[in-house]
Structures are given as C-alpha cells and as structure tokens.
Amino acid sequence: MSQRHHKNRGHRRNAGSGKRLATAVLLAALLPLAACDTGPVASGRDHTPGWVADGTVELGLKVTGQPMPESLRTTQLVLRHLRDRDADALAGLALDDDRDADGAARRWVEQWGEAAQKQARADFEAADLPRLTVTVRFEGTTEPFELVLDRADGDEFGVVVPAAAGR
C-alpha cells in the first residue's frame, strides 16, 4: 500500500507541474498583448466611435434613401444639436458664406427643438450630389424639416442656412 500511495503522490506532482506549465504558456502568450495599444490610457488616444462619443447614437434615427457617410454624419449632428437646443453648435455647422447662421440656428431651435425630442426619419435624395436635401420627419409632426447640405469643402458637408422670412 505504501508503494501505491507513493505513486499517487508522484502523479499529483506531475499534474501540478502541468498546470504551472499551462499557466506559464498562457502568460507568455498574453505578454505581447500587454505592450499593445489597448486604449486611451495606454496611448492617450480615444478609440470611442464618433457616433457614440458625440451622442448621435441616442437619436434613434431611421434613414431612407442612400446617404453618404458624410451627409448622414452632418444630418445626425444637426438633429443632435436641435435635440439639445444648442443654437451655437448648430450655427457652427453652417457654411462659411452664410451670413445669418446664428439667427437661423435660433429660429430652427425655436421651431424644431421640441419635435427633435422625438424619433425622426431622414429621407435622403440621390447620394452623390454636391448639394442635397434631406427631408426629416419627426414623430408626431406633419410638417417636414427640410435640411439642405452642400459639399463646399471637398468631402465634408455644411448646412445651407435658409434666408429669414421676408428677405
């Protein structure tokens, strides 16, 4: 019986060595990953997707048509700024040659700020145009919000601000 007991002890020692070996192999495999860029803490860069970081993910926007990524992005930002009732940020999306961007942004916030609190659907016309109209319909409203976008600076779209009534 003592030999049998001795054999079991040897087996246990070998099993323990196998676990240690497996742990060592796992650690050796993970060590190179520790040196990788794993996020903002390691590199100082934020890898959060833009649509999450800027709050547009919360819009719940439904889209019809075939928007380009840039036109969709600009539309999402306009809707977010309307939802937040942030006329200054909304005016910042206007094309540089729009003289009354601040006034138009305030009018839009006044007219559409409440509706923008609800779900919306954005209908995009043909995708590859230098200027396009996006028709936005907010849940519970009958009148559409017409948004005109223009590619004034290459790929980026800016908002074309409508003239005030009576001008």
GROMACS .gro file of N, CA, C and O in nm, residues 47-137:
model
  364
   47HIS      N    1  -1.042   5.581  -2.856
   47HIS     CA    2  -1.085   5.497  -2.967
   47HIS      C    3  -1.237   5.480  -2.970
   47HIS      O    4  -1.289   5.395  -3.041
   48THR      N    5  -1.310   5.561  -2.896
   48THR     CA    6  -1.455   5.554  -2.894
   48THR      C    7  -1.509   5.598  -3.031
   48THR      O    8  -1.468   5.702  -3.081
   49PRO      N    9  -1.598   5.518  -3.092
   49PRO     CA   10  -1.654   5.561  -3.221
   49PRO      C   11  -1.719   5.698  -3.209
   49PRO      O   12  -1.781   5.730  -3.108
   50GLY      N   13  -1.704   5.779  -3.312
   50GLY     CA   14  -1.756   5.915  -3.310
   50GLY      C   15  -1.903   5.924  -3.279
   50GLY      O   16  -1.948   6.011  -3.206
   51TRP      N   17  -1.982   5.833  -3.335
   51TRP     CA   18  -2.127   5.837  -3.314
   51TRP      C   19  -2.166   5.803  -3.172
   51TRP      O   20  -2.274   5.836  -3.127
   52VAL      N   21  -2.076   5.739  -3.097
   52VAL     CA   22  -2.102   5.713  -2.955
   52VAL      C   23  -2.056   5.834  -2.874
   52VAL      O   24  -2.127   5.883  -2.787
   53ALA      N   25  -1.937   5.882  -2.905
   53ALA     CA   26  -1.879   5.992  -2.828
   53ALA      C   27  -1.959   6.122  -2.842
   53ALA      O   28  -1.969   6.198  -2.747
   54ASP      N   29  -2.016   6.148  -2.959
   54ASP     CA   30  -2.085   6.275  -2.979
   54ASP      C   31  -2.234   6.270  -2.949
   54ASP      O   32  -2.304   6.367  -2.967
   55GLY      N   33  -2.284   6.156  -2.904
   55GLY     CA   34  -2.424   6.147  -2.864
   55GLY      C   35  -2.522   6.119  -2.975
   55GLY      O   36  -2.641   6.111  -2.950
   56THR      N   37  -2.477   6.101  -3.099
   56THR     CA   38  -2.572   6.076  -3.207
   56THR      C   39  -2.629   5.936  -3.203
   56THR      O   40  -2.733   5.910  -3.263
   57VAL      N   41  -2.564   5.845  -3.130
   57VAL     CA   42  -2.616   5.708  -3.118
   57VAL      C   43  -2.752   5.708  -3.048
   57VAL      O   44  -2.834   5.621  -3.070
   58GLU      N   45  -2.777   5.810  -2.966
   58GLU     CA   46  -2.901   5.817  -2.889
   58GLU      C   47  -3.019   5.869  -2.971
   58GLU      O   48  -3.132   5.872  -2.922
   59LEU      N   49  -2.997   5.912  -3.093
   59LEU     CA   50  -3.104   5.971  -3.173
   59LEU      C   51  -3.211   5.872  -3.213
   59LEU      O   52  -3.327   5.908  -3.227
   60GLY      N   53  -3.174   5.748  -3.237
   60GLY     CA   54  -3.271   5.651  -3.286
   60GLY      C   55  -3.324   5.691  -3.422
   60GLY      O   56  -3.442   5.674  -3.451
   61LEU      N   57  -3.238   5.744  -3.506
   61LEU     CA   58  -3.277   5.796  -3.636
   61LEU      C   59  -3.299   5.683  -3.736
   61LEU      O   60  -3.217   5.593  -3.748
   62LYS      N   61  -3.412   5.690  -3.806
   62LYS     CA   62  -3.439   5.597  -3.916
   62LYS      C   63  -3.403   5.668  -4.045
   62LYS      O   64  -3.429   5.787  -4.059
   63VAL      N   65  -3.343   5.594  -4.137
   63VAL     CA   66  -3.292   5.655  -4.260
   63VAL      C   67  -3.350   5.583  -4.381
   63VAL      O   68  -3.354   5.461  -4.385
   64THR      N   69  -3.395   5.662  -4.480
   64THR     CA   70  -3.434   5.606  -4.609
   64THR      C   71  -3.349   5.673  -4.716
   64THR      O   72  -3.294   5.781  -4.695
   65GLY      N   73  -3.338   5.607  -4.830
   65GLY     CA   74  -3.251   5.657  -4.935
   65GLY      C   75  -3.112   5.600  -4.914
   65GLY      O   76  -3.091   5.504  -4.838
   66GLN      N   77  -3.014   5.660  -4.980
   66GLN     CA   78  -2.877   5.612  -4.971
   66GLN      C   79  -2.784   5.727  -4.937
   66GLN      O   80  -2.717   5.782  -5.025
   67PRO      N   81  -2.778   5.763  -4.810
   67PRO     CA   82  -2.690   5.875  -4.773
   67PRO      C   83  -2.543   5.834  -4.782
   67PRO      O   84  -2.509   5.717  -4.767
   68MET      N   85  -2.459   5.932  -4.808
   68MET     CA   86  -2.315   5.911  -4.797
   68MET      C   87  -2.281   5.922  -4.649
   68MET      O   88  -2.353   5.990  -4.574
   69PRO      N   89  -2.174   5.860  -4.605
   69PRO     CA   90  -2.139   5.871  -4.463
   69PRO      C   91  -2.128   6.016  -4.415
   69PRO      O   92  -2.173   6.048  -4.305
   70GLU      N   93  -2.073   6.104  -4.499
   70GLU     CA   94  -2.055   6.243  -4.459
   70GLU      C   95  -2.190   6.316  -4.447
   70GLU      O   96  -2.208   6.398  -4.357
   71SER      N   97  -2.283   6.289  -4.540
   71SER     CA   98  -2.413   6.356  -4.532
   71SER      C   99  -2.494   6.303  -4.414
   71SER      O  100  -2.563   6.380  -4.347
   72LEU      N  101  -2.484   6.174  -4.387
   72LEU     CA  102  -2.553   6.117  -4.271
   72LEU      C  103  -2.496   6.176  -4.143
   72LEU      O  104  -2.570   6.214  -4.052
   73ARG      N  105  -2.366   6.186  -4.136
   73ARG     CA  106  -2.299   6.239  -4.016
   73ARG      C  107  -2.343   6.383  -3.989
   73ARG      O  108  -2.375   6.419  -3.876
   74THR      N  109  -2.346   6.466  -4.092
   74THR     CA  110  -2.386   6.605  -4.074
   74THR      C  111  -2.533   6.613  -4.031
   74THR      O  112  -2.567   6.690  -3.942
   75THR      N  113  -2.617   6.530  -4.092
   75THR     CA  114  -2.758   6.528  -4.054
   75THR      C  115  -2.775   6.487  -3.908
   75THR      O  116  -2.852   6.548  -3.833
   76GLN      N  117  -2.700   6.386  -3.865
   76GLN     CA  118  -2.707   6.342  -3.725
   76GLN      C  119  -2.665   6.454  -3.631
   76GLN      O  120  -2.727   6.474  -3.526
   77LEU      N  121  -2.561   6.526  -3.667
   77LEU     CA  122  -2.516   6.636  -3.581
   77LEU      C  123  -2.620   6.747  -3.573
   77LEU      O  124  -2.644   6.801  -3.465
   78VAL      N  125  -2.682   6.780  -3.687
   78VAL     CA  126  -2.788   6.881  -3.686
   78VAL      C  127  -2.900   6.838  -3.592
   78VAL      O  128  -2.946   6.916  -3.507
   79LEU      N  129  -2.943   6.713  -3.603
   79LEU     CA  130  -3.053   6.665  -3.520
   79LEU      C  131  -3.014   6.660  -3.372
   79LEU      O  132  -3.096   6.690  -3.285
   80ARG      N  133  -2.891   6.623  -3.344
   80ARG     CA  134  -2.847   6.622  -3.205
   80ARG      C  135  -2.848   6.763  -3.147
   80ARG      O  136  -2.893   6.787  -3.035
   81HIS      N  137  -2.797   6.860  -3.224
   81HIS     CA  138  -2.795   6.999  -3.175
   81HIS      C  139  -2.936   7.054  -3.160
   81HIS      O  140  -2.962   7.131  -3.067
   82LEU      N  141  -3.027   7.015  -3.249
   82LEU     CA  142  -3.167   7.055  -3.232
   82LEU      C  143  -3.225   6.993  -3.104
   82LEU      O  144  -3.292   7.061  -3.027
   83ARG      N  145  -3.197   6.864  -3.084
   83ARG     CA  146  -3.247   6.795  -2.965
   83ARG      C  147  -3.194   6.862  -2.838
   83ARG      O  148  -3.267   6.879  -2.740
   84ASP      N  149  -3.066   6.901  -2.842
   84ASP     CA  150  -3.004   6.966  -2.725
   84ASP      C  151  -3.038   7.114  -2.717
   84ASP      O  152  -2.998   7.180  -2.621
   85ARG      N  153  -3.107   7.164  -2.819
   85ARG     CA  154  -3.142   7.306  -2.829
   85ARG      C  155  -3.017   7.394  -2.821
   85ARG      O  156  -3.016   7.499  -2.756
   86ASP      N  157  -2.913   7.351  -2.889
   86ASP     CA  158  -2.784   7.419  -2.889
   86ASP      C  159  -2.767   7.497  -3.019
   86ASP      O  160  -2.710   7.448  -3.117
   87ALA      N  161  -2.815   7.621  -3.019
   87ALA     CA  162  -2.812   7.704  -3.140
   87ALA      C  163  -2.668   7.736  -3.181
   87ALA      O  164  -2.638   7.743  -3.301
   88ASP      N  165  -2.578   7.754  -3.087
   88ASP     CA  166  -2.439   7.787  -3.121
   88ASP      C  167  -2.373   7.672  -3.197
   88ASP      O  168  -2.306   7.693  -3.298
   89ALA      N  169  -2.390   7.550  -3.148
   89ALA     CA  170  -2.332   7.433  -3.216
   89ALA      C  171  -2.397   7.413  -3.352
   89ALA      O  172  -2.330   7.377  -3.449
   90LEU      N  173  -2.526   7.439  -3.360
   90LEU     CA  174  -2.598   7.426  -3.486
   90LEU      C  175  -2.545   7.528  -3.588
   90LEU      O  176  -2.519   7.495  -3.703
   91ALA      N  177  -2.525   7.651  -3.545
   91ALA     CA  178  -2.471   7.755  -3.632
   91ALA      C  179  -2.329   7.718  -3.678
   91ALA      O  180  -2.289   7.753  -3.789
   92GLY      N  181  -2.256   7.646  -3.595
   92GLY     CA  182  -2.121   7.604  -3.631
   92GLY      C  183  -2.116   7.507  -3.748
   92GLY      O  184  -2.011   7.490  -3.809
   93LEU      N  185  -2.227   7.444  -3.780
   93LEU     CA  186  -2.233   7.351  -3.894
   93LEU      C  187  -2.266   7.421  -4.025
   93LEU      O  188  -2.258   7.361  -4.132
   94ALA      N  189  -2.301   7.550  -4.016
   94ALA     CA  190  -2.340   7.625  -4.137
   94ALA      C  191  -2.216   7.651  -4.223
   94ALA      O  192  -2.104   7.659  -4.174
   95LEU      N  193  -2.241   7.664  -4.352
   95LEU     CA  194  -2.133   7.700  -4.444
   95LEU      C  195  -2.080   7.839  -4.410
   95LEU      O  196  -2.153   7.924  -4.359
   96ASP      N  197  -1.955   7.862  -4.437
   96ASP     CA  198  -1.891   7.988  -4.402
   96ASP      C  199  -1.956   8.111  -4.465
   96ASP      O  200  -1.953   8.218  -4.408
   97ASP      N  201  -2.014   8.095  -4.583
   97ASP     CA  202  -2.071   8.211  -4.652
   97ASP      C  203  -2.213   8.246  -4.606
   97ASP      O  204  -2.272   8.340  -4.655
   98ASP      N  205  -2.267   8.171  -4.512
   98ASP     CA  206  -2.400   8.201  -4.460
   98ASP      C  207  -2.388   8.312  -4.356
   98ASP      O  208  -2.328   8.293  -4.251
   99ARG      N  209  -2.447   8.426  -4.388
   99ARG     CA  210  -2.430   8.543  -4.302
   99ARG      C  211  -2.513   8.538  -4.174
   99ARG      O  212  -2.474   8.590  -4.073
  100ASP      N  213  -2.629   8.477  -4.183
  100ASP     CA  214  -2.718   8.478  -4.067
  100ASP      C  215  -2.731   8.339  -4.004
  100ASP      O  216  -2.839   8.297  -3.967
  101ALA      N  217  -2.619   8.269  -3.991
  101ALA     CA  218  -2.624   8.134  -3.935
  101ALA      C  219  -2.674   8.134  -3.791
  101ALA      O  220  -2.752   8.047  -3.753
  102ASP      N  221  -2.633   8.233  -3.712
  102ASP     CA  222  -2.677   8.237  -3.572
  102ASP      C  223  -2.827   8.259  -3.561
  102ASP      O  224  -2.895   8.191  -3.484
  103GLY      N  225  -2.880   8.353  -3.640
  103GLY     CA  226  -3.024   8.379  -3.637
  103GLY      C  227  -3.104   8.259  -3.686
  103GLY      O  228  -3.207   8.224  -3.627
  104ALA      N  229  -3.057   8.197  -3.794
  104ALA     CA  230  -3.127   8.080  -3.848
  104ALA      C  231  -3.124   7.965  -3.747
  104ALA      O  232  -3.224   7.896  -3.728
  105ALA      N  233  -3.010   7.946  -3.683
  105ALA     CA  234  -3.000   7.837  -3.583
  105ALA      C  235  -3.096   7.861  -3.467
  105ALA      O  236  -3.163   7.768  -3.421
  106ARG      N  237  -3.107   7.985  -3.423
  106ARG     CA  238  -3.203   8.015  -3.315
  106ARG      C  239  -3.346   7.990  -3.360
  106ARG      O  240  -3.427   7.936  -3.285
  107ARG      N  241  -3.378   8.027  -3.486
  107ARG     CA  242  -3.514   8.002  -3.539
  107ARG      C  243  -3.541   7.852  -3.547
  107ARG      O  244  -3.651   7.806  -3.513
  108TRP      N  245  -3.443   7.775  -3.593
  108TRP     CA  246  -3.461   7.630  -3.602
  108TRP      C  247  -3.482   7.568  -3.464
  108TRP      O  248  -3.567   7.482  -3.447
  109VAL      N  249  -3.404   7.612  -3.368
  109VAL     CA  250  -3.419   7.558  -3.232
  109VAL      C  251  -3.558   7.591  -3.178
  109VAL      O  252  -3.624   7.508  -3.117
  110GLU      N  253  -3.602   7.714  -3.203
  110GLU     CA  254  -3.735   7.754  -3.157
  110GLU      C  255  -3.845   7.674  -3.227
  110GLU      O  256  -3.938   7.627  -3.163
  111GLN      N  257  -3.830   7.654  -3.359
  111GLN     CA  258  -3.934   7.586  -3.435
  111GLN      C  259  -3.929   7.433  -3.419
  111GLN      O  260  -4.032   7.368  -3.414
  112TRP      N  261  -3.809   7.375  -3.414
  112TRP     CA  262  -3.795   7.229  -3.420
  112TRP      C  263  -3.740   7.166  -3.293
  112TRP      O  264  -3.733   7.043  -3.284
  113GLY      N  265  -3.700   7.245  -3.196
  113GLY     CA  266  -3.639   7.189  -3.075
  113GLY      C  267  -3.727   7.091  -3.001
  113GLY      O  268  -3.681   6.986  -2.956
  114GLU      N  269  -3.854   7.123  -2.989
  114GLU     CA  270  -3.947   7.032  -2.920
  114GLU      C  271  -3.969   6.904  -3.000
  114GLU      O  272  -3.966   6.793  -2.945
  115ALA      N  273  -3.989   6.915  -3.130
  115ALA     CA  274  -4.011   6.798  -3.215
  115ALA      C  275  -3.888   6.707  -3.215
  115ALA      O  276  -3.901   6.584  -3.223
  116ALA      N  277  -3.770   6.767  -3.206
  116ALA     CA  278  -3.645   6.690  -3.212
  116ALA      C  279  -3.625   6.601  -3.089
  116ALA      O  280  -3.534   6.518  -3.087
  117GLN      N  281  -3.711   6.616  -2.990
  117GLN     CA  282  -3.702   6.529  -2.872
  117GLN      C  283  -3.756   6.390  -2.902
  117GLN      O  284  -3.739   6.297  -2.825
  118LYS      N  285  -3.824   6.377  -3.015
  118LYS     CA  286  -3.887   6.250  -3.052
  118LYS      C  287  -3.809   6.181  -3.162
  118LYS      O  288  -3.716   6.238  -3.220
  119GLN      N  289  -3.847   6.059  -3.194
  119GLN     CA  290  -3.785   5.982  -3.302
  119GLN      C  291  -3.803   6.057  -3.434
  119GLN      O  292  -3.899   6.130  -3.452
  120ALA      N  293  -3.709   6.034  -3.525
  120ALA     CA  294  -3.715   6.100  -3.655
  120ALA      C  295  -3.679   6.003  -3.767
  120ALA      O  296  -3.612   5.903  -3.744
  121ARG      N  297  -3.724   6.037  -3.887
  121ARG     CA  298  -3.686   5.964  -4.007
  121ARG      C  299  -3.627   6.066  -4.104
  121ARG      O  300  -3.687   6.170  -4.130
  122ALA      N  301  -3.510   6.034  -4.157
  122ALA     CA  302  -3.444   6.122  -4.253
  122ALA      C  303  -3.448   6.057  -4.391
  122ALA      O  304  -3.400   5.944  -4.407
  123ASP      N  305  -3.508   6.125  -4.487
  123ASP     CA  306  -3.516   6.076  -4.624
  123ASP      C  307  -3.410   6.149  -4.707
  123ASP      O  308  -3.417   6.271  -4.723
  124PHE      N  309  -3.312   6.073  -4.757
  124PHE     CA  310  -3.203   6.129  -4.836
  124PHE      C  311  -3.232   6.112  -4.983
  124PHE      O  312  -3.269   6.004  -5.028
  125GLU      N  313  -3.211   6.221  -5.061
  125GLU     CA  314  -3.225   6.210  -5.205
  125GLU      C  315  -3.098   6.146  -5.261
  125GLU      O  316  -3.013   6.100  -5.185
  126ALA      N  317  -3.085   6.144  -5.392
  126ALA     CA  318  -2.970   6.079  -5.458
  126ALA      C  319  -2.839   6.110  -5.385
  126ALA      O  320  -2.814   6.223  -5.344
  127ALA      N  321  -2.757   6.007  -5.372
  127ALA     CA  322  -2.642   6.014  -5.283
  127ALA      C  323  -2.526   6.101  -5.329
  127ALA      O  324  -2.468   6.172  -5.251
  128ASP      N  325  -2.487   6.098  -5.454
  128ASP     CA  326  -2.362   6.161  -5.493
  128ASP      C  327  -2.384   6.295  -5.560
  128ASP      O  328  -2.347   6.317  -5.674
  129LEU      N  329  -2.442   6.387  -5.487
  129LEU     CA  330  -2.465   6.522  -5.537
  129LEU      C  331  -2.383   6.620  -5.454
  129LEU      O  332  -2.363   6.599  -5.334
  130PRO      N  333  -2.340   6.729  -5.514
  130PRO     CA  334  -2.267   6.828  -5.433
  130PRO      C  335  -2.360   6.900  -5.335
  130PRO      O  336  -2.318   6.942  -5.229
  131ARG      N  337  -2.488   6.910  -5.371
  131ARG     CA  338  -2.587   6.970  -5.282
  131ARG      C  339  -2.707   6.877  -5.277
  131ARG      O  340  -2.752   6.831  -5.381
  132LEU      N  341  -2.755   6.850  -5.159
  132LEU     CA  342  -2.869   6.760  -5.148
  132LEU      C  343  -2.962   6.804  -5.037
  132LEU      O  344  -2.922   6.876  -4.946
  133THR      N  345  -3.086   6.760  -5.049
  133THR     CA  346  -3.188   6.792  -4.950
  133THR      C  347  -3.221   6.667  -4.871
  133THR      O  348  -3.242   6.560  -4.928
  134VAL      N  349  -3.226   6.684  -4.742
  134VAL     CA  350  -3.265   6.576  -4.652
  134VAL      C  351  -3.398   6.618  -4.590
  134VAL      O  352  -3.408   6.726  -4.530
  135THR      N  353  -3.499   6.536  -4.608
  135THR     CA  354  -3.631   6.565  -4.551
  135THR      C  355  -3.643   6.486  -4.421
  135THR      O  356  -3.641   6.363  -4.422
  136VAL      N  357  -3.655   6.559  -4.311
  136VAL     CA  358  -3.664   6.496  -4.180
  136VAL      C  359  -3.807   6.508  -4.130
  136VAL      O  360  -3.867   6.616  -4.133
  137ARG      N  361  -3.861   6.395  -4.087
  137ARG     CA  362  -3.997   6.393  -4.032
  137ARG      C  363  -3.987   6.344  -3.888
  137ARG      O  364  -3.944   6.232  -3.863
   0.00000   0.00000   0.00000
